[in-house]
PDB file of C-alpha atoms in Angstrom:
ATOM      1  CA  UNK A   1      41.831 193.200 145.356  1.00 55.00           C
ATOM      2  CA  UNK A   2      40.741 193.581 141.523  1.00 66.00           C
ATOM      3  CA  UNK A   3      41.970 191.038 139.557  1.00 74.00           C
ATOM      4  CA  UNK A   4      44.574 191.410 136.668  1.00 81.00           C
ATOM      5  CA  UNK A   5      43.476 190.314 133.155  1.00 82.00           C
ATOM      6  CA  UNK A   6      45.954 187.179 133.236  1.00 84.00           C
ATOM      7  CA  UNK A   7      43.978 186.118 136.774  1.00 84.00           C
ATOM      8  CA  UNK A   8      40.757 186.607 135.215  1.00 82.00           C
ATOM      9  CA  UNK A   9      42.170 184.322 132.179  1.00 85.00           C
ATOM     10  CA  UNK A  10      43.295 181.681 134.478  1.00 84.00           C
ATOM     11  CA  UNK A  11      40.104 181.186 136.364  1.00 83.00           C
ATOM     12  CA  UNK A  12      38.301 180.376 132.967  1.00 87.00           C
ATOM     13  CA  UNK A  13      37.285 177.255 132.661  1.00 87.00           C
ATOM     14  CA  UNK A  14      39.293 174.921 130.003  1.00 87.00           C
ATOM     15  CA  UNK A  15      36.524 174.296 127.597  1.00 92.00           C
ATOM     16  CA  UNK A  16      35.570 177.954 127.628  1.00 94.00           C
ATOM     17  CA  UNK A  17      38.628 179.548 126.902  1.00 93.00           C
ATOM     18  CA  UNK A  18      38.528 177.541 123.367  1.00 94.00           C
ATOM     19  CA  UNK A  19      35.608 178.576 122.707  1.00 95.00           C
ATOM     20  CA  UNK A  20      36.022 181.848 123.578  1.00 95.00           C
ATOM     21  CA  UNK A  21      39.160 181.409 121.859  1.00 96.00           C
ATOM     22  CA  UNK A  22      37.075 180.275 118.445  1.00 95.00           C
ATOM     23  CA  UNK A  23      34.824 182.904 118.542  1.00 96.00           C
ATOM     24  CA  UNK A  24      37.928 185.361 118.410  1.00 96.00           C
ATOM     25  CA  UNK A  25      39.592 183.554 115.956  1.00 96.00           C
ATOM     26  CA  UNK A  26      36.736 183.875 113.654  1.00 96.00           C
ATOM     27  CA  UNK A  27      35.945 187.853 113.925  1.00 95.00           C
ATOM     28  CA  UNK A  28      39.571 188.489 113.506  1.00 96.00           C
ATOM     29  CA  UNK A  29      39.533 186.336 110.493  1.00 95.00           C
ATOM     30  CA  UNK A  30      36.120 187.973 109.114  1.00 95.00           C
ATOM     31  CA  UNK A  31      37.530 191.698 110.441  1.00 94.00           C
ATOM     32  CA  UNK A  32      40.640 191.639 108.336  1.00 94.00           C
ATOM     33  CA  UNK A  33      39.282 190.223 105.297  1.00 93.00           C
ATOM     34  CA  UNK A  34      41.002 186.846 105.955  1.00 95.00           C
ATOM     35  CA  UNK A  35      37.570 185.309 105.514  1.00 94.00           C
ATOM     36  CA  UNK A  36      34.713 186.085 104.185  1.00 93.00           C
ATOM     37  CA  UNK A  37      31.199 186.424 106.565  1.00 90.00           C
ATOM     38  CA  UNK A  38      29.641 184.064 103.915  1.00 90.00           C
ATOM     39  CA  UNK A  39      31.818 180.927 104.326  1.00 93.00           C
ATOM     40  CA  UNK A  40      31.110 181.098 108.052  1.00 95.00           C
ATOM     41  CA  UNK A  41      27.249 180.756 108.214  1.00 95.00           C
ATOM     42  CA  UNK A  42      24.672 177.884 108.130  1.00 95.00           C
ATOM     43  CA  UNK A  43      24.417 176.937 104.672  1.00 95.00           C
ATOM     44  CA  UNK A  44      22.579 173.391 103.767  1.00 95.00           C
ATOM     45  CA  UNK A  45      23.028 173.682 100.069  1.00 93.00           C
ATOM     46  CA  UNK A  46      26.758 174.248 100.731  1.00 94.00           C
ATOM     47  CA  UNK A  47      27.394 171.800 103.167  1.00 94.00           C
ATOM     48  CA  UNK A  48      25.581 168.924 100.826  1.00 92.00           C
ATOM     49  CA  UNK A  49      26.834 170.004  97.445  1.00 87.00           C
ATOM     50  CA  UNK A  50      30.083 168.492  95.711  1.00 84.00           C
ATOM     51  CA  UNK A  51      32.290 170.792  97.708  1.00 86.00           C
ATOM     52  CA  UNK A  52      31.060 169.010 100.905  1.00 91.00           C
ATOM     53  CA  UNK A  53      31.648 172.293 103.106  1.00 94.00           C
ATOM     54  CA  UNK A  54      30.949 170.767 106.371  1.00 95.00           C
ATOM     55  CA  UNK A  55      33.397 173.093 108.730  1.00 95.00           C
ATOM     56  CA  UNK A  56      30.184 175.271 108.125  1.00 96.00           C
ATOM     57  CA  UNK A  57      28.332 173.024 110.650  1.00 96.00           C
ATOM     58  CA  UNK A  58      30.568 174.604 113.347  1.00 96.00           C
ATOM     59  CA  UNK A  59      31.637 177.619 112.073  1.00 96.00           C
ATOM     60  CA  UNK A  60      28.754 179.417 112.427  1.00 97.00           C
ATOM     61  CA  UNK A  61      28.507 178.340 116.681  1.00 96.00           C
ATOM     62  CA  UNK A  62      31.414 180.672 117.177  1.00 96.00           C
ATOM     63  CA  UNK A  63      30.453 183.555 114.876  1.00 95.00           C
ATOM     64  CA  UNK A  64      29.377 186.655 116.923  1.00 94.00           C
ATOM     65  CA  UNK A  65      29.833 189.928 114.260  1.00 91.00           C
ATOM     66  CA  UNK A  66      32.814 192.016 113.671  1.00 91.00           C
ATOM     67  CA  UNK A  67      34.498 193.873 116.405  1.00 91.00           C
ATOM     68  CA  UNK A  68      32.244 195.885 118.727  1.00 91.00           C
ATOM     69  CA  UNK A  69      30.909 196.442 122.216  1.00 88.00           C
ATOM     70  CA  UNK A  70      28.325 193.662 121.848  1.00 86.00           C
ATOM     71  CA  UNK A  71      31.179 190.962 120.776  1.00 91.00           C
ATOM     72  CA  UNK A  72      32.334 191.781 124.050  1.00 91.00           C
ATOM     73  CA  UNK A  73      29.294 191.295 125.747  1.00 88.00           C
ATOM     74  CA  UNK A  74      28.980 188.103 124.296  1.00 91.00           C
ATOM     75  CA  UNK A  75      32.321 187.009 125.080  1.00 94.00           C
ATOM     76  CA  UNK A  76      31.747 188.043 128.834  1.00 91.00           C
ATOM     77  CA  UNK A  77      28.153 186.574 128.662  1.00 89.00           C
ATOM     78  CA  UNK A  78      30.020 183.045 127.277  1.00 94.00           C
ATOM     79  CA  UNK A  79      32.549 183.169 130.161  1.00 94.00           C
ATOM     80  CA  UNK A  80      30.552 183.814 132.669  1.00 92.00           C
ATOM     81  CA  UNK A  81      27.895 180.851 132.029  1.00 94.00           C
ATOM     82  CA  UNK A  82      30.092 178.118 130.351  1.00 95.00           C
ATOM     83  CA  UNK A  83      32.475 178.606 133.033  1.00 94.00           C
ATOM     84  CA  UNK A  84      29.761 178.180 135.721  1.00 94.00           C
ATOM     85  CA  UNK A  85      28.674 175.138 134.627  1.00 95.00           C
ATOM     86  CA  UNK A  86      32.206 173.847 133.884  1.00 94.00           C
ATOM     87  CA  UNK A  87      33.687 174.547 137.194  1.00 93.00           C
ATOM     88  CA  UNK A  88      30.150 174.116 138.839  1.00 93.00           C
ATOM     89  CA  UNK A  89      27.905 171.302 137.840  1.00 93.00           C
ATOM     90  CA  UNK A  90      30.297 169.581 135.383  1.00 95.00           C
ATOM     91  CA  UNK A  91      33.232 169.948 137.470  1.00 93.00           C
ATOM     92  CA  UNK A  92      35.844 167.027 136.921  1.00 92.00           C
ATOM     93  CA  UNK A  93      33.531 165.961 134.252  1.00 94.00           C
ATOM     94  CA  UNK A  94      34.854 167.461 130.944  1.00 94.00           C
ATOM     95  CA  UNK A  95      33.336 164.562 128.704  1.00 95.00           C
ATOM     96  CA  UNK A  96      30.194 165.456 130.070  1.00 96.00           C
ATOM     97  CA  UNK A  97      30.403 168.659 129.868  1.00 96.00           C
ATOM     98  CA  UNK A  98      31.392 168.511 126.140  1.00 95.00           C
ATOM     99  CA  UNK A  99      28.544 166.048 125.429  1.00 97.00           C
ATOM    100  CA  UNK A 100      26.033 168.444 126.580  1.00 97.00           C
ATOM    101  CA  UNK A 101      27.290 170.317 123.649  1.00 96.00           C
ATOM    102  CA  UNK A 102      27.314 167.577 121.362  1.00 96.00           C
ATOM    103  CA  UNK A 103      23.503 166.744 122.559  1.00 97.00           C
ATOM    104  CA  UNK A 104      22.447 170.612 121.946  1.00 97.00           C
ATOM    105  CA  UNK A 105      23.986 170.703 118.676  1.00 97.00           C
ATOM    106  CA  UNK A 106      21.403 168.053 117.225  1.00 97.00           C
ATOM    107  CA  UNK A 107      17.997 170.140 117.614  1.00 98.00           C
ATOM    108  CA  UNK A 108      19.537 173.655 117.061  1.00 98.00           C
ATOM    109  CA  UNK A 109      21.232 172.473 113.527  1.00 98.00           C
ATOM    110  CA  UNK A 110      17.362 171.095 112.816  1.00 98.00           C
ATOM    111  CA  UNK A 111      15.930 174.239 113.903  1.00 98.00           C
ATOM    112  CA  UNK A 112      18.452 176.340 111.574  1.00 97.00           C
ATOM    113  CA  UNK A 113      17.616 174.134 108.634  1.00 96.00           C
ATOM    114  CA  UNK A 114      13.839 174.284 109.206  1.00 97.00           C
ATOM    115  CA  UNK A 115      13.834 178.509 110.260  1.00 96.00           C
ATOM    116  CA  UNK A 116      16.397 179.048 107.721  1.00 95.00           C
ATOM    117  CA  UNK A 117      18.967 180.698 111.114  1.00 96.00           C
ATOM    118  CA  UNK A 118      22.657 181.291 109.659  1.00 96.00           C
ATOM    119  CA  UNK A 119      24.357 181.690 112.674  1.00 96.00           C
ATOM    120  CA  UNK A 120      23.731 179.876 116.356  1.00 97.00           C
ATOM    121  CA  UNK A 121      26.430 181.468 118.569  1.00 96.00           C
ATOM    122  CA  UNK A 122      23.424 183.102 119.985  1.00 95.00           C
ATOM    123  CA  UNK A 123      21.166 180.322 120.535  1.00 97.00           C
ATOM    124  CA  UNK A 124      24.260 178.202 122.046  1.00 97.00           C
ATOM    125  CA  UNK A 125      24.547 181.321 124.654  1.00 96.00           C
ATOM    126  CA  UNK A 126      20.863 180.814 125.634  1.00 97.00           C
ATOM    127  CA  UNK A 127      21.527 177.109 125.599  1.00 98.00           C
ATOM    128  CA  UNK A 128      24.131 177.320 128.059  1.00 97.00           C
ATOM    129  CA  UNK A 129      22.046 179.930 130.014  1.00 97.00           C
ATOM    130  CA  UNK A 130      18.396 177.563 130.578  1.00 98.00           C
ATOM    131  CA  UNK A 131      20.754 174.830 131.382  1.00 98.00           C
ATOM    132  CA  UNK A 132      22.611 176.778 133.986  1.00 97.00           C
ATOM    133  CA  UNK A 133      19.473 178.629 135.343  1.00 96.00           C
ATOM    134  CA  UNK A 134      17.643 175.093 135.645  1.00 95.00           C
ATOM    135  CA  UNK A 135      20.369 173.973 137.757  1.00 94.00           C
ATOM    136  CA  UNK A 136      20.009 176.434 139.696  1.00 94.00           C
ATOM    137  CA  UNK A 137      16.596 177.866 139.970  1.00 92.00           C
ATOM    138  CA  UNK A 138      16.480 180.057 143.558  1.00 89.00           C
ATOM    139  CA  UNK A 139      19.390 182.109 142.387  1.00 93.00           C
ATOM    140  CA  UNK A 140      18.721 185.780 141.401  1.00 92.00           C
ATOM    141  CA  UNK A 141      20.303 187.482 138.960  1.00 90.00           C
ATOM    142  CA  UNK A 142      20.084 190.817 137.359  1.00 83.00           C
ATOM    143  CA  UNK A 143      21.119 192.112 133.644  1.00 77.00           C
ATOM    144  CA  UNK A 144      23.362 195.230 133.663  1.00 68.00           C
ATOM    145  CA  UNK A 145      22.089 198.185 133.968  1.00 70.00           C
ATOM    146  CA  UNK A 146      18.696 197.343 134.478  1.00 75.00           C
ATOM    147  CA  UNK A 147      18.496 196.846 138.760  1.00 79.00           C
ATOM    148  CA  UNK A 148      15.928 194.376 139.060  1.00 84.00           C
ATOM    149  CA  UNK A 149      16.536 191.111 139.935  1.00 90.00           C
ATOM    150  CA  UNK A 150      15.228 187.908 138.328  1.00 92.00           C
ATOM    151  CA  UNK A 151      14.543 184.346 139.733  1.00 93.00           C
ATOM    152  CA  UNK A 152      17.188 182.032 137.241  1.00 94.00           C
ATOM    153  CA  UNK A 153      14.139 179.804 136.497  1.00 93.00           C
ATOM    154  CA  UNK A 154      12.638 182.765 134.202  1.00 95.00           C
ATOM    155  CA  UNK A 155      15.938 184.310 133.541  1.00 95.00           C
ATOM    156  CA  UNK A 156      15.931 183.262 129.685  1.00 96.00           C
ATOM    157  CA  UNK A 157      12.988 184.211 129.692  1.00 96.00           C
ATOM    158  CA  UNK A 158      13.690 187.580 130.354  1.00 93.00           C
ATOM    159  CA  UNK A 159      17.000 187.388 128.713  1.00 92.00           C
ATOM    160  CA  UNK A 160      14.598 187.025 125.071  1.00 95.00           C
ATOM    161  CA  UNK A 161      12.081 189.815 126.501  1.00 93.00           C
ATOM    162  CA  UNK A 162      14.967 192.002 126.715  1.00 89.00           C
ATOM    163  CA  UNK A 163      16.019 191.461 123.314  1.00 89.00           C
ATOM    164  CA  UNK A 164      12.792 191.613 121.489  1.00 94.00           C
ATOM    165  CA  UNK A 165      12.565 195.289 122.930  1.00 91.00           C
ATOM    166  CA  UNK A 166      15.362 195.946 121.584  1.00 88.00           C
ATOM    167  CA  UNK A 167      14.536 195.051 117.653  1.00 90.00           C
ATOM    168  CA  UNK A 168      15.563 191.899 117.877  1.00 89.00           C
ATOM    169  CA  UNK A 169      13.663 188.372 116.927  1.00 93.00           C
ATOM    170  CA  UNK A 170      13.000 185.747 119.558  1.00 96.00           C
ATOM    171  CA  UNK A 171      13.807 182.980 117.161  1.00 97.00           C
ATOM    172  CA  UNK A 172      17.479 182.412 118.296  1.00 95.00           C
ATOM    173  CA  UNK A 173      16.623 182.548 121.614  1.00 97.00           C
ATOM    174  CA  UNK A 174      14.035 180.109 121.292  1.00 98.00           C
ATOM    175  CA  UNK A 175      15.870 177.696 119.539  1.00 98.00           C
ATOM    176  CA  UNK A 176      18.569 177.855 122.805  1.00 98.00           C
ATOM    177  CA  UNK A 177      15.792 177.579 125.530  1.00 98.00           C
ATOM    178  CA  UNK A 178      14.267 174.529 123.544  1.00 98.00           C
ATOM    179  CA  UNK A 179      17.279 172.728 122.663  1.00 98.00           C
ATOM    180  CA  UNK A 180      18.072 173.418 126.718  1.00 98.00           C
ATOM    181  CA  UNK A 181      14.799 171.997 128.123  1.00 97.00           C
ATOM    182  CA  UNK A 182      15.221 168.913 125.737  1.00 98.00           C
ATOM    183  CA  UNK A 183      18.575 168.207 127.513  1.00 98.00           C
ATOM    184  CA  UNK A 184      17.479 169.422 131.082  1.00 96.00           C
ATOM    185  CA  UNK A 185      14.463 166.892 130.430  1.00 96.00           C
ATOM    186  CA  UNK A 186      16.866 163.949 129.060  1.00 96.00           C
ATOM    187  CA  UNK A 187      19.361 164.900 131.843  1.00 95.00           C
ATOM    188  CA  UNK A 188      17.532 165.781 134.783  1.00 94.00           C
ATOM    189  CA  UNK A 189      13.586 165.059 134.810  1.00 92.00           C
ATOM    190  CA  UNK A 190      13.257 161.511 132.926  1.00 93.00           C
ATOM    191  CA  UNK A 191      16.147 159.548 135.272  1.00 94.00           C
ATOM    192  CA  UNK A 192      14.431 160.538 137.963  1.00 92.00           C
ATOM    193  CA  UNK A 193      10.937 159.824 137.335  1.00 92.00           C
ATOM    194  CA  UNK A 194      11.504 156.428 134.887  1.00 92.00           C
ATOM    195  CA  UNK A 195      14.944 155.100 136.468  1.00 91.00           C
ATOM    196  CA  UNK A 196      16.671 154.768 134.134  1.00 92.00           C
ATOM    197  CA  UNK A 197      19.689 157.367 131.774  1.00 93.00           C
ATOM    198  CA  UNK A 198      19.167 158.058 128.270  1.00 93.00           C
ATOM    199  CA  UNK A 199      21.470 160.376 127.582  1.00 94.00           C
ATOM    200  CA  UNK A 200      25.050 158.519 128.426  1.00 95.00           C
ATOM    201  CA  UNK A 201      28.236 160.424 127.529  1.00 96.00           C
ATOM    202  CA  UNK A 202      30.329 157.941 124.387  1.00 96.00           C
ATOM    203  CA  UNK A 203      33.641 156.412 125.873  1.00 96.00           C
ATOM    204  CA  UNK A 204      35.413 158.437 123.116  1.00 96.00           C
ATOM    205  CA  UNK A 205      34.856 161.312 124.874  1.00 95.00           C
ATOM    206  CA  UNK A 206      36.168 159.918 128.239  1.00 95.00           C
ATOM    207  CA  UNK A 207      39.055 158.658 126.451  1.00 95.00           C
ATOM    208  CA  UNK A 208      39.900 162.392 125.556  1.00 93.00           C
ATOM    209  CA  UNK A 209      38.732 163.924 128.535  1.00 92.00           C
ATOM    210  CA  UNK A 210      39.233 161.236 131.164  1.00 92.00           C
ATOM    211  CA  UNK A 211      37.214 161.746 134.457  1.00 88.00           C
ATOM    212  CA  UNK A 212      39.213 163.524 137.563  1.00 81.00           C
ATOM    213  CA  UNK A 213      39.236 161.978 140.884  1.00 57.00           C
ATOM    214  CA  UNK A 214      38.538 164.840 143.440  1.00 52.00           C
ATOM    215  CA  UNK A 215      38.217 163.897 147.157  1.00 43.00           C
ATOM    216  CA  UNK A 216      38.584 160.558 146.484  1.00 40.00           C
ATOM    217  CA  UNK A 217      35.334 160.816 144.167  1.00 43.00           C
ATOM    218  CA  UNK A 218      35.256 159.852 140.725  1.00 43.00           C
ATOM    219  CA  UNK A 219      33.456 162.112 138.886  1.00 42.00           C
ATOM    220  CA  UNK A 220      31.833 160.943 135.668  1.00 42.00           C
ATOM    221  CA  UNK A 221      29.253 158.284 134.227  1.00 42.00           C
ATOM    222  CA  UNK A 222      32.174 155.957 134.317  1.00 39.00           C
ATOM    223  CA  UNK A 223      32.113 155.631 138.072  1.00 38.00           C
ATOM    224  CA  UNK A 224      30.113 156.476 141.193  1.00 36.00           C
ATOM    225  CA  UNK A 225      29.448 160.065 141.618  1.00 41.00           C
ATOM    226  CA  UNK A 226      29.625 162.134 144.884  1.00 39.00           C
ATOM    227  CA  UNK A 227      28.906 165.364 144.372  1.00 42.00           C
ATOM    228  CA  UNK A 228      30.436 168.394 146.659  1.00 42.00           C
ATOM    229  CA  UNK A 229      28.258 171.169 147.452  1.00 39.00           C
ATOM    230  CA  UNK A 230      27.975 173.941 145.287  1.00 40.00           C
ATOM    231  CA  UNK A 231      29.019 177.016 146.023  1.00 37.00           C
ATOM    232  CA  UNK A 232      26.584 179.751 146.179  1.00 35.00           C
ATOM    233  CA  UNK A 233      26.543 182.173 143.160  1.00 36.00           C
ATOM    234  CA  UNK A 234      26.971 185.494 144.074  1.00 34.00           C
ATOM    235  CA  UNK A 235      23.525 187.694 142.549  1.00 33.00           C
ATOM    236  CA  UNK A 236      23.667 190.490 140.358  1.00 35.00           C
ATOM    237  CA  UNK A 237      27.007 189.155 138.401  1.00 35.00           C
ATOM    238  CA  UNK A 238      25.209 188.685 134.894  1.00 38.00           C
ATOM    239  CA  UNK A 239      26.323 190.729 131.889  1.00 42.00           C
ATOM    240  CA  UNK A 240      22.496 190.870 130.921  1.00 43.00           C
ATOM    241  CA  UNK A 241      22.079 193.770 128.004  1.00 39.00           C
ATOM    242  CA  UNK A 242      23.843 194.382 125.301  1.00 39.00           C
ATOM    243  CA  UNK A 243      24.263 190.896 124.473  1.00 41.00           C
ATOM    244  CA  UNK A 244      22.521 190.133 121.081  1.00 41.00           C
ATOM    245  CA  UNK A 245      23.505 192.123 117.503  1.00 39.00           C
ATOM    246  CA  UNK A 246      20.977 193.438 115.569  1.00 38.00           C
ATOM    247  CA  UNK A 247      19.321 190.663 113.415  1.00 39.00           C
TER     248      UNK A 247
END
């Protein structure tokens, strides 16, 4: 049975729907002249002059364009991933979940200020998308309208391919899949091989996001974690195309 829009709204992940929520906020804002584009975007000298303009630091992570069929994409695109890692890999563990943001936000603002980017609502997208695929590598996905599918492992891959043939520059995506494999290494790769946890989520963030106890399982660095399976993620359900605006 197809679900209604209000379903489809309730099965979004909490996290998500605020950002999906900010990225709204701030093309309605732009699209009726509430805003202007320009206080939105990256902009060092800005941010470090007298007026101190530091919302521009997050701002521009929500940013997407003005109203059109690739905001929606993007929005879709967002949902989709954030929400599988929320309810997936991060599930009952919304502090860590919001410090893998907090850790991704670090090399992409570095990269901006070195490249000279003005918006990374893109590279956050591919961000979230590495992480997701390296969690789970042997699941295939596909990009709409295109009916091949892809191994996740080089699914960002051919998520930048994809874009690059269609005008665009690699740059933001590349910032994304870096900032993701310095997290996925820091996460995943140096526990395992050197014992010990580098990245550990701050007790402020527990303190607003407190871990849930499901199954009798505390989930979260502040206690022992068991893990329930994962569900398998259906192939093929990837919004692909149409994702990126013109540069």
């Amino acid at each position: 049975m197809p679900q209604t829009a209000q379903q489809f709204w309730d099965s979004v992940a909490p996290i998500t729907k605020y950002l999906v929520l900010g990225s709204v906020l701030t093309t309605v804002l732009t699209g009726f002249g509430l805003v202007p584009y320009y206080y939105l975007h990256l902009d060092f000298n800005s941010i470090f002059s007298r007026d101190l303009q530091v919302w521009r630091l997050f701002t521009n992570l929500f940013f997407f364009g003005g109203f059109s069929l690739n905001l929606l994409f993007n929005l879709l695109f967002l949902i989709q991933f954030s929400s599988k890692l929320e309810n997936g890999h991060f599930e009952g563990r919304t502090a860590d979940f919001a410090f893998m943001f907090l850790v991704g936000f670090f090399p992409m603002t570095f990269a901006a200020w070195l490249l000279g980017v003005p918006y990374l609502s893109f590279s956050y997208l591919t961000y979230l998308v590495y992480i997701w695929c390296n969690k789970n590598p042997e699941e295939n996905l596909s990009m709409m309208f295109i009916p091949v599918t892809i191994p996740a492992r080089y699914f960002p891959w051919a998520l930048m391919g994809l874009h690059v043939l269609m005008g665009g520059s690699p740059i933001g995506d590349l910032i994304g899949i870096v900032s993701g494999h310095i997290y996925h290494y820091l996460d995943d790769y140096y526990p395992r091989y050197y014992g010990t946890r580098v990245l550990k989520t701050p007790q402020f963030l527990y303190s607003i996001f407190p871990p849930t106890r499901m199954n009798g399982a505390v989930h979260g660095f502040g206690g022992p974690q068991q893990r329930n399976p994962q569900p398998q993620q259906p192939a093929g359900r990837n919004w692909g195309a149409g994702r990126r605006l013109a540069d």
